[in-house]
Short mmCIF file of C-alpha atoms and ligand atoms in Angstrom, two decimals:
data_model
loop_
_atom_site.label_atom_id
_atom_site.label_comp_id
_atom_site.label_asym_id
_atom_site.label_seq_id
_atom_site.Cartn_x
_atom_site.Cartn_y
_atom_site.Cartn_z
CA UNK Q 1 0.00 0.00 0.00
CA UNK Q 2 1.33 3.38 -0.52
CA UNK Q 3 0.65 6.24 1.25
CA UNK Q 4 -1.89 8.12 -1.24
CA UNK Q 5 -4.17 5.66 -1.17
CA UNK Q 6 -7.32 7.42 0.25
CA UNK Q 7 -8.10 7.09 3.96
CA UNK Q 8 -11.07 5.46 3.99
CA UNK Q 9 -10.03 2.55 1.68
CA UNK Q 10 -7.08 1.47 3.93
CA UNK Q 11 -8.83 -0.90 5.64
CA UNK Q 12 -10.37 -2.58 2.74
CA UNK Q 13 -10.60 -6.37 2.14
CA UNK Q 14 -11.02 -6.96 -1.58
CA UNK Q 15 -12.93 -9.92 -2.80
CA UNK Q 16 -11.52 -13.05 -3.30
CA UNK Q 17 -12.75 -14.66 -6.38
CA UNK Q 18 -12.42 -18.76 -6.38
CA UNK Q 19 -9.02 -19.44 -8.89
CA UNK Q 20 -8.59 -19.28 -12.19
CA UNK Q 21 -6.05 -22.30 -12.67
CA UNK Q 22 -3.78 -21.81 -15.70
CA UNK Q 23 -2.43 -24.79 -17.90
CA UNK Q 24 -3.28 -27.87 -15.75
CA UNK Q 25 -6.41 -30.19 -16.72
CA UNK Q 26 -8.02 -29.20 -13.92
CA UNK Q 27 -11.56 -30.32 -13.36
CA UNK Q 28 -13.06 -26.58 -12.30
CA UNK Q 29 -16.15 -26.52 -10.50
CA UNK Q 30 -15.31 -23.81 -8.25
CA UNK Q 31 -16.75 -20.53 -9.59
CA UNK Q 32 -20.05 -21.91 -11.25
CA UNK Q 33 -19.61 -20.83 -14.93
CA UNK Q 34 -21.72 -23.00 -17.22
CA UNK Q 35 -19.60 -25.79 -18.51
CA UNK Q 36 -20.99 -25.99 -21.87
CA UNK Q 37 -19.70 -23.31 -24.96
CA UNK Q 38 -21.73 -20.21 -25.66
CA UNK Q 39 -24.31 -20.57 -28.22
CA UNK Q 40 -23.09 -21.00 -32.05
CA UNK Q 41 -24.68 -17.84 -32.76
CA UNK Q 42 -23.22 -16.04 -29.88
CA UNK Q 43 -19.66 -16.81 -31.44
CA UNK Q 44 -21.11 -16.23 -34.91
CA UNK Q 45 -22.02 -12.65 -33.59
CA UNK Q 46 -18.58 -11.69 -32.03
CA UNK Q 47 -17.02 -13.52 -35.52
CA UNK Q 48 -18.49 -10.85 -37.73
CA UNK Q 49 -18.74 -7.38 -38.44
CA UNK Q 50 -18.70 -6.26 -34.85
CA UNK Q 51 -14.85 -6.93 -34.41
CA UNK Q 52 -14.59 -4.55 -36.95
CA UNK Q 53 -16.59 -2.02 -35.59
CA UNK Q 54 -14.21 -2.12 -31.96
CA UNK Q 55 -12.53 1.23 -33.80
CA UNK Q 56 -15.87 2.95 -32.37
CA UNK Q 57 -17.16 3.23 -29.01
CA UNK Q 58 -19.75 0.87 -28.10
CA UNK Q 59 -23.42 1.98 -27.79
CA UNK Q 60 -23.62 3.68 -24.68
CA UNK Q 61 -27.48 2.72 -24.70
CA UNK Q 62 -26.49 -1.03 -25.44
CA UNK Q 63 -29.80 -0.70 -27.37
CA UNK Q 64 -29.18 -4.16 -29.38
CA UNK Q 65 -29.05 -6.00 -25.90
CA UNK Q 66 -31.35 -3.87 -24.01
CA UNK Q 67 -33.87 -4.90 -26.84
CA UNK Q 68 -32.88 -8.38 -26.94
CA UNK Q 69 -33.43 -8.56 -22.73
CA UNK Q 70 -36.59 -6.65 -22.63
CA UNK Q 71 -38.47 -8.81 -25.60
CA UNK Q 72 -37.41 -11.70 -23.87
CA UNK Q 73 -39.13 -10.49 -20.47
CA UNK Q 74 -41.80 -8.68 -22.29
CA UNK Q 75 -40.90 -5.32 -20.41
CA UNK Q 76 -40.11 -1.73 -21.87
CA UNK Q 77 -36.57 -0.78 -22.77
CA UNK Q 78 -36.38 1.79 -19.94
CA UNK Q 79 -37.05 -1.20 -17.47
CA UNK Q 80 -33.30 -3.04 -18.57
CA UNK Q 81 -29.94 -1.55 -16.89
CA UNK Q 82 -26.76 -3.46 -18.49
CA UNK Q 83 -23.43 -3.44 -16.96
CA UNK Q 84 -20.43 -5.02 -17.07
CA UNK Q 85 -21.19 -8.28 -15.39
CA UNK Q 86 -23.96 -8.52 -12.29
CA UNK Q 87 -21.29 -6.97 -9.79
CA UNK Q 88 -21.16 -4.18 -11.62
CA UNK Q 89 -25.01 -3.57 -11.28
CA UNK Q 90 -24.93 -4.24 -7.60
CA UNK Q 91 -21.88 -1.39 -7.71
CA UNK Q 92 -24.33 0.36 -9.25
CA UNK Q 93 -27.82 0.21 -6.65
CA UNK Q 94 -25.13 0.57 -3.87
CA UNK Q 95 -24.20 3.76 -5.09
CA UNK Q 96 -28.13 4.37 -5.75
CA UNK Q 97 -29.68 2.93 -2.74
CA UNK Q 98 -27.19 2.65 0.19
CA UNK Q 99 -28.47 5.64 2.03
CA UNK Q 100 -30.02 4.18 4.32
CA UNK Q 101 -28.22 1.02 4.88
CA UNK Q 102 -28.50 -2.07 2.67
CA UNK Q 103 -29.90 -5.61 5.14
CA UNK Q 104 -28.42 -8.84 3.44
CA UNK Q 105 -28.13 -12.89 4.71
CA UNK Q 106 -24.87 -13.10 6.20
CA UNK Q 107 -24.06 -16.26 4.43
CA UNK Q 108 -24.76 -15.05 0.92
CA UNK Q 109 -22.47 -14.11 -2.16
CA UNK Q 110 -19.12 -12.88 -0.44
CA UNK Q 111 -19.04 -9.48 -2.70
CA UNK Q 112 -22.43 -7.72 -0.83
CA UNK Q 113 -20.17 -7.06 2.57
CA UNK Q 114 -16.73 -5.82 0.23
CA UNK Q 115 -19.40 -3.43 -1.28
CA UNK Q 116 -20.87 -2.31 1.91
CA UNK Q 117 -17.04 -1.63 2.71
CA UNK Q 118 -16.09 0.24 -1.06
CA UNK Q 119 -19.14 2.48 -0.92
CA UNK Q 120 -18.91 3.08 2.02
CA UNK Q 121 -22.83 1.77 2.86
CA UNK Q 122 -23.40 0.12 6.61
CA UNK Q 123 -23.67 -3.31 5.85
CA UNK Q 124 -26.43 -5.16 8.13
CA UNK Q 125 -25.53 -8.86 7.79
CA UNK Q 126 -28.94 -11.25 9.18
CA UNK Q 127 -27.78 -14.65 10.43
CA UNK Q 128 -29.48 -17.47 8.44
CA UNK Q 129 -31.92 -19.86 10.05
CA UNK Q 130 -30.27 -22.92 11.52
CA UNK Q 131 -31.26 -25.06 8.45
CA UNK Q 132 -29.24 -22.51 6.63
CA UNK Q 133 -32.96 -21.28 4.90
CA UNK Q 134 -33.88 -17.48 5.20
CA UNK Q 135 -36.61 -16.22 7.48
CA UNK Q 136 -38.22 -13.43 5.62
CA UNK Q 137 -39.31 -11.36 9.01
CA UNK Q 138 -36.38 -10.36 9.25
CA UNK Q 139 -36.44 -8.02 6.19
CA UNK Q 140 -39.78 -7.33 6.48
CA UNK Q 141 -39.77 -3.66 7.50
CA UNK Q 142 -36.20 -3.30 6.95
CA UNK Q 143 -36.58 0.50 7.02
CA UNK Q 144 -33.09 0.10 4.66
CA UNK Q 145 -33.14 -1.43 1.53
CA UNK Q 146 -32.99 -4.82 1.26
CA UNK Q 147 -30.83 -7.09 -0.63
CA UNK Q 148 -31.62 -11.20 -1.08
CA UNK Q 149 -30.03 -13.56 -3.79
CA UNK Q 150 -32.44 -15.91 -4.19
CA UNK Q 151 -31.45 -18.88 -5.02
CA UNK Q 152 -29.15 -17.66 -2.84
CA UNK Q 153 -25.47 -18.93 -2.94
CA UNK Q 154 -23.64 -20.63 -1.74
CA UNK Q 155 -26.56 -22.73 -0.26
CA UNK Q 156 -28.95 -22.97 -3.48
CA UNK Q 157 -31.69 -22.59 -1.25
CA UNK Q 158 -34.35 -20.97 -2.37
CA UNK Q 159 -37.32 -18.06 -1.83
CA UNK Q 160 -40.70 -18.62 -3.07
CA UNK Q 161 -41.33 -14.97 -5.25
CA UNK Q 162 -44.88 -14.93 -2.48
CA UNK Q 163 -42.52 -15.04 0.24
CA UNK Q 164 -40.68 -12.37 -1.21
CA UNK Q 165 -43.84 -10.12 -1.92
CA UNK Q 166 -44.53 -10.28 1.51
CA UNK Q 167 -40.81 -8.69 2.14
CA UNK Q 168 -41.73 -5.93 -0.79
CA UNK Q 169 -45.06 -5.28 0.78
CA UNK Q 170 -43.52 -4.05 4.40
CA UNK Q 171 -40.70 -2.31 2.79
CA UNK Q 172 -42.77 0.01 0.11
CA UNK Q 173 -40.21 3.08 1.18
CA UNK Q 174 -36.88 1.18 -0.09
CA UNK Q 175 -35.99 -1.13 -2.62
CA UNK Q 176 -35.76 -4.74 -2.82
CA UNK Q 177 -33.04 -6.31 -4.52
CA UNK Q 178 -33.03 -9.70 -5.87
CA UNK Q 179 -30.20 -11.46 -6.98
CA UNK Q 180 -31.38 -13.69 -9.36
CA UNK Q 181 -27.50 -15.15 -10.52
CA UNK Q 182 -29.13 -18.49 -10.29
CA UNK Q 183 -32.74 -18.37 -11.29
CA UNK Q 184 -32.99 -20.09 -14.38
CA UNK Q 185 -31.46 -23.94 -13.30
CA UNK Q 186 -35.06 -23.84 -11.28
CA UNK Q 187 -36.26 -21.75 -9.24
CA UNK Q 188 -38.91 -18.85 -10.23
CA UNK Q 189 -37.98 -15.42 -10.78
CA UNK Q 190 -39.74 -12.92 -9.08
CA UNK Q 191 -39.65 -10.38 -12.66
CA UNK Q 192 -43.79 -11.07 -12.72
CA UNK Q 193 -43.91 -9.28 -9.48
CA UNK Q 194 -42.46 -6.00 -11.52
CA UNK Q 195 -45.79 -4.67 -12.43
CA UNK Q 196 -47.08 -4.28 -9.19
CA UNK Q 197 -43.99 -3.29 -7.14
CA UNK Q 198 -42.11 -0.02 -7.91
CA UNK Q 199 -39.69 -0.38 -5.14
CA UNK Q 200 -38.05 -4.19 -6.67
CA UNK Q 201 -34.96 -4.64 -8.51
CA UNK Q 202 -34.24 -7.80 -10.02
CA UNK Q 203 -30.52 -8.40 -10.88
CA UNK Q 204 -29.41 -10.54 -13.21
CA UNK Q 205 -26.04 -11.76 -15.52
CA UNK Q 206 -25.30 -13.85 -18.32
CA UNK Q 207 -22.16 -15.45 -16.42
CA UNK Q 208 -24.22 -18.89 -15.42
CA UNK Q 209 -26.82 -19.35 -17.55
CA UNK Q 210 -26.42 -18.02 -20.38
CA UNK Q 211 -22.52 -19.23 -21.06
CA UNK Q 212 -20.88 -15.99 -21.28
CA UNK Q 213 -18.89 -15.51 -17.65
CA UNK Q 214 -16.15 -13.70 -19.68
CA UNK Q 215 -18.18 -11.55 -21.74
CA UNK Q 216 -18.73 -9.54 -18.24
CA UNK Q 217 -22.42 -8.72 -18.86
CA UNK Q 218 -25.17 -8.22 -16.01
CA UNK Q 219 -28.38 -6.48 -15.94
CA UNK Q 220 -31.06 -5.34 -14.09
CA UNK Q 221 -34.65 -4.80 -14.33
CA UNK Q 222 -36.91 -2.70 -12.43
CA UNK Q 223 -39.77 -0.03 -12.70
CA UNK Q 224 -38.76 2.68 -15.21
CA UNK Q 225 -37.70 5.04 -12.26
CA UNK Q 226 -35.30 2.94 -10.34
CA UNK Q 227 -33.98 1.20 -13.73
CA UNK Q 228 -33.64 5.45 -14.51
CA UNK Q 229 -31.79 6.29 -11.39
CA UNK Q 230 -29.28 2.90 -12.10
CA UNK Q 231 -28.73 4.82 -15.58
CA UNK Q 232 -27.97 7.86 -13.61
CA UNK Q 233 -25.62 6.47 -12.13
CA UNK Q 234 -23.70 4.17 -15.09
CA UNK Q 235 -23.89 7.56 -16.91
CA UNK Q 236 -22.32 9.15 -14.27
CA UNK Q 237 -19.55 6.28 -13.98
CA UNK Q 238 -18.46 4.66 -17.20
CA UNK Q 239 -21.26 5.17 -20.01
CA UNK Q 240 -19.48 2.71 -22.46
CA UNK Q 241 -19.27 -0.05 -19.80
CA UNK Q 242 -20.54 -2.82 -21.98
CA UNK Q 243 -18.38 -3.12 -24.77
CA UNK Q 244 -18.97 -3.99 -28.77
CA UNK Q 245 -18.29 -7.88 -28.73
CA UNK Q 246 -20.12 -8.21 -25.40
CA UNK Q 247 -23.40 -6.08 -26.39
CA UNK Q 248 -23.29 -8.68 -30.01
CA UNK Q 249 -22.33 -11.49 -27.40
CA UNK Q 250 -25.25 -10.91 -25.08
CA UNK Q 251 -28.32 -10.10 -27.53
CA UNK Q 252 -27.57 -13.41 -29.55
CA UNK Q 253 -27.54 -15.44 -26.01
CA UNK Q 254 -30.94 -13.89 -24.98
CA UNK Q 255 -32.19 -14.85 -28.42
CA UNK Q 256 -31.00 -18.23 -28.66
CA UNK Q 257 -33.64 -20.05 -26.26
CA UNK Q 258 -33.45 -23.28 -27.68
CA UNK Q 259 -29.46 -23.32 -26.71
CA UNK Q 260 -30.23 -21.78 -23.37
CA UNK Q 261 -33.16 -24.12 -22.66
CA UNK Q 262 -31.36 -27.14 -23.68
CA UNK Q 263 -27.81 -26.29 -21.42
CA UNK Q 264 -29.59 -25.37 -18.15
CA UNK Q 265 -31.92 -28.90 -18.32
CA UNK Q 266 -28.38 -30.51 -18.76
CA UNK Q 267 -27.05 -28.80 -15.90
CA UNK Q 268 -29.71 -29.32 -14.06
CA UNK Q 269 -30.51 -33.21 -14.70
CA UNK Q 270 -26.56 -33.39 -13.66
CA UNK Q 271 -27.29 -31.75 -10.61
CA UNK Q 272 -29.51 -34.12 -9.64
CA UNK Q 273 -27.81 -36.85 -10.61
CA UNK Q 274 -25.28 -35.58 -8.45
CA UNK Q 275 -26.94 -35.01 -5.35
CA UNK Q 276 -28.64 -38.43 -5.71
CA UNK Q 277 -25.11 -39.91 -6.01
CA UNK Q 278 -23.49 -37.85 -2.46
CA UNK Q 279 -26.82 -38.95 -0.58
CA UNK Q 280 -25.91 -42.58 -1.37
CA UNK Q 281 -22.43 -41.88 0.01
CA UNK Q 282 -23.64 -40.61 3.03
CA UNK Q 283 -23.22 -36.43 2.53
CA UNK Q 284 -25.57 -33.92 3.73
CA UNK Q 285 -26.80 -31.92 0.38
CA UNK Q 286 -28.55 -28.95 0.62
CA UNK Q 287 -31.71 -28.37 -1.62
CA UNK Q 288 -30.38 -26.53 -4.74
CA UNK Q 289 -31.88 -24.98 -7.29
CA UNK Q 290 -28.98 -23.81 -8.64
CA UNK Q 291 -26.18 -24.57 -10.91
CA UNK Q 292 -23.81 -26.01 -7.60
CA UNK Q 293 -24.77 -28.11 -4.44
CA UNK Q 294 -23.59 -27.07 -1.29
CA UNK Q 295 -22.40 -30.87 0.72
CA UNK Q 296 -20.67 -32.01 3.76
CA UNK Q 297 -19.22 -35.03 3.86
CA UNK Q 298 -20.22 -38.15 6.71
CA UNK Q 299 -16.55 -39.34 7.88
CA UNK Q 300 -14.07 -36.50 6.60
CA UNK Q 301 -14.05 -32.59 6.98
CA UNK Q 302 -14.73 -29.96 4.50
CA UNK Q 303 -11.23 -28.50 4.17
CA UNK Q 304 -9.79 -32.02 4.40
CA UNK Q 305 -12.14 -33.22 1.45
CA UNK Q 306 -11.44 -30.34 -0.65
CA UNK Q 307 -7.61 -30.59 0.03
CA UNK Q 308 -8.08 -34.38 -1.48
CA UNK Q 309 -9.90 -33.40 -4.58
CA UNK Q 310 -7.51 -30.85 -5.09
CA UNK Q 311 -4.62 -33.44 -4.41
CA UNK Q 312 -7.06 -35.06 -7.51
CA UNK Q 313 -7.20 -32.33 -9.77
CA UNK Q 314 -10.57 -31.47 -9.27
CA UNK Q 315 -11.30 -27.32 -7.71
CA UNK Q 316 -14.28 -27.13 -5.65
CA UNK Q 317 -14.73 -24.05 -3.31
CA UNK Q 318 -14.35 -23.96 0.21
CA UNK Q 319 -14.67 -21.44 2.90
CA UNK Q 320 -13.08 -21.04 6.19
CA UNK Q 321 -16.00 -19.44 8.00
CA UNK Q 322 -17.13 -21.33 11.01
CA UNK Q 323 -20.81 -21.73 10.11
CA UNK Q 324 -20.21 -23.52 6.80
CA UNK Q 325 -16.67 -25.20 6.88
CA UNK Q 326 -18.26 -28.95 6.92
CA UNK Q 327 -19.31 -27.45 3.71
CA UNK Q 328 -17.71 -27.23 -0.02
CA UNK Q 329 -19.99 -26.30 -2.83
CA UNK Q 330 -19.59 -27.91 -5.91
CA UNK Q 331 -20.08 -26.39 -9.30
CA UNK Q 332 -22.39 -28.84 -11.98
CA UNK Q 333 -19.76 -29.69 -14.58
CA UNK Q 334 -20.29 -31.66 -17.64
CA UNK Q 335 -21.28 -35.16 -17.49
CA UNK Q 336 -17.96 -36.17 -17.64
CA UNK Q 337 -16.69 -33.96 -15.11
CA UNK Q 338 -19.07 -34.90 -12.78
CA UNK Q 339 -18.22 -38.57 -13.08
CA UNK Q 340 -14.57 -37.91 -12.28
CA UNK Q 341 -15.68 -36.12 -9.53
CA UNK Q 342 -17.58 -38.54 -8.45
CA UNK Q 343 -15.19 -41.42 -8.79
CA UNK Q 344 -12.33 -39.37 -7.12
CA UNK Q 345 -15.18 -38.46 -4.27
CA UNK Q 346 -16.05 -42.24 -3.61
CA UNK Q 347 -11.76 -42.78 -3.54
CA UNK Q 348 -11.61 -39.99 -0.92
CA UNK Q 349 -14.24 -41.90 1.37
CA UNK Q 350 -13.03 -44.76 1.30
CA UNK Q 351 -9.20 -43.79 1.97
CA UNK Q 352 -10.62 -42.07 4.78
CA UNK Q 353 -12.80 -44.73 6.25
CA UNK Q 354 -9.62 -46.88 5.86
CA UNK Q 355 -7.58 -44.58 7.54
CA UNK Q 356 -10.27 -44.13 10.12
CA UNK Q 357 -10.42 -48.05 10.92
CA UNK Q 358 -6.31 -47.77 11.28
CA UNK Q 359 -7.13 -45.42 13.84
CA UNK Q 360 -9.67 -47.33 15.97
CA UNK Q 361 -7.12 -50.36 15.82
C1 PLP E 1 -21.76 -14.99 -9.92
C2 PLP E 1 -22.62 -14.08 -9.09
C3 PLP E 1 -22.78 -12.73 -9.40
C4 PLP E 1 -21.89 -11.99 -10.36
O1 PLP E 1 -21.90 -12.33 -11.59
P1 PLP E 1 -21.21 -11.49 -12.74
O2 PLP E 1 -20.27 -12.46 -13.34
O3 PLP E 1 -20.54 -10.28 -12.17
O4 PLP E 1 -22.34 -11.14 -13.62
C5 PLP E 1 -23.69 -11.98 -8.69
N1 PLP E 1 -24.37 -12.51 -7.68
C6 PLP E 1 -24.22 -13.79 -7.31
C7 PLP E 1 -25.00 -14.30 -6.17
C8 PLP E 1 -23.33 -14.60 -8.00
O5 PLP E 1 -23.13 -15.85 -7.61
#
């Protein structure tokens, strides 16, 4: 750190995303991108005349993708906020919305307390239920804005959109915001509650579902106000902040529903087949409707497990936080990822039940 580096950021604690391995044939599963290519036509778009066109700033509307994401949600244009990847929208309603304080889970994505931190907003961080599920009265009359991902990670666990209409109802002076990351591997958004609910914010990327982590595109939709005041603020921050390949990128993806359809069934029949597979070797699997499955082990412990897959080549994610280290969540591969992973998994146990007896002797 040097010392010009503005007061209040000295005591900052950046996010730490899960690794990027370089080279090795790793099996990844530790940051949930979709494991299957982007659409043909997505790479057909980038492929043609838009690398061309990277000469010119991009649209600083993103009208092409705005479009694309509105027709596909049947809402106006002015409802759709694009930025450079989901965390750049959040960025974006802390700036807007933080007055007051912004009330999240405290086991929930690891980027809404950094952000509290960067923009300086007071964090309020609500322990989860026991059962790791989220009891809505406690953002019901939040008197701060309120911010859920639902399914929220890294559980999967997931809100029923009446459950949160109830938490919009008591909280009509302050936005809701719902990060909807991993909506579309089955749960249901909470977009049809947009009509009736000014004060709701749904946030949403392209980096799971739709196959495009690396294009870095996010949006959000909300009434026209709020989505106007987000605009205020991109405007105010980095207008072009969705660039040329990336706008082309994203509207093909939102058009290609066939390709989207067809991935996130695939990813989601693996899932199950997955958790199926850790219940018959004794795990405790969370209820996911999301593109991961958060699982402890029966005879070994979290950190020791995900050492051991690591020793295996496989990445899964792991956190040291008391209340979930039993834990490692475990991105849905492809099929054949998820058979090494489960072949090296049933290895593990067994070493360790092995090991285990050796002990008892
Ligand atoms: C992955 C993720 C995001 C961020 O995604 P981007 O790649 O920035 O679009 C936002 N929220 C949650 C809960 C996530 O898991």
């Amino acid at each position: 750190m040097s010392r010009f580096l503005h007061s209040k950021y000295k005591e900052l604690a950046p996010y730490v995303p899960g690794e990027q391995p370089k080279g090795q044939p790793l099996v990844k599963l530790n940051t949930n991108e979709n494991p299957y290519p982007p659409s043909p036509k997505v790479i057909e778009a980038v492929r043609g005349a838009e690398a061309q066109n990277l000469r010119l700033y991009s649209d600083p509307e993103a009208r092409q993708l705005v479009n694309a994401i509105a027709g596909y949600y049947r809402l106006l244009p002015e409802q759709v906020v694009v930025g450079n990847g989901s965390d750049e929208i959040l960025a974006f309603c802390y700036m807007a919305f933080g007055e007051d304080g912004i009330r999240y889970p405290e086991i929930s994505y690891g980027f809404y307390p950094v952000f509290s931190k960067t923009f300086s907003v007071e964090g309020q961080a609500i322990p989860l239920r026991e059962d790791f599920s989220i009891d809505i009265r406690d953002y019901q009359h939040a008197g701060k804005t309120v911010l859920i991902a639902n399914p929220n990670a890294p559980t999967g666990m997931c809100l029923h959109p009446a459950q949160i209409e109830d938490i919009l109802k008591t909280n009509r002076e302050h936005p809701v915001i719902i990060d909807e990351a991993y909506v579309d591997f089955g749960a249901e958004s909470c977009v049809s509650l947009l009509p009736r609910y000014d004060n709701l914010v749904v946030v949403q990327t392209f980096s799971k579902s739709r196959n495009l982590a690396g294009g870095r595109l996010g949006f959000a939709l909300a009434s026209k106000e709020l989505a106007g005041d987000l605009n205020k603020i991109k405007f105010s921050f980095n207008p072009y902040n969705v660039n040329r390949l990336s706008i082309a990128a994203g509207a093909a993806a939102m058009e290609d529903i066939a390709y989207f359809t067809q991935c996130t069934r695939r990813v989601v029949a693996t899932r199950q087949l997955t958790e199926e597979r850790l219940l018959a070797l004794g795990f405790t699997v969370l209820a996911s409707k999301a593109n991961f499955l958060f699982a402890k082990p029966g005879n070994i412990s979290g950190s020791e497990y995900f050492q051991r897959l690591r020793q295996r080549d496989i990445l899964v994610r792991h956190w040291d936080i008391p209340k979930i280290a039993d834990y490692v969540r475990i991105t849905i591969g492809s099929e054949e990822e998820m058979e090494r992973f489960y072949q090296a998994t049933k290895e593990i146990l067994q070493q360790a039940q092995q090991e285990g007896a050796g002990d008892a002797i």
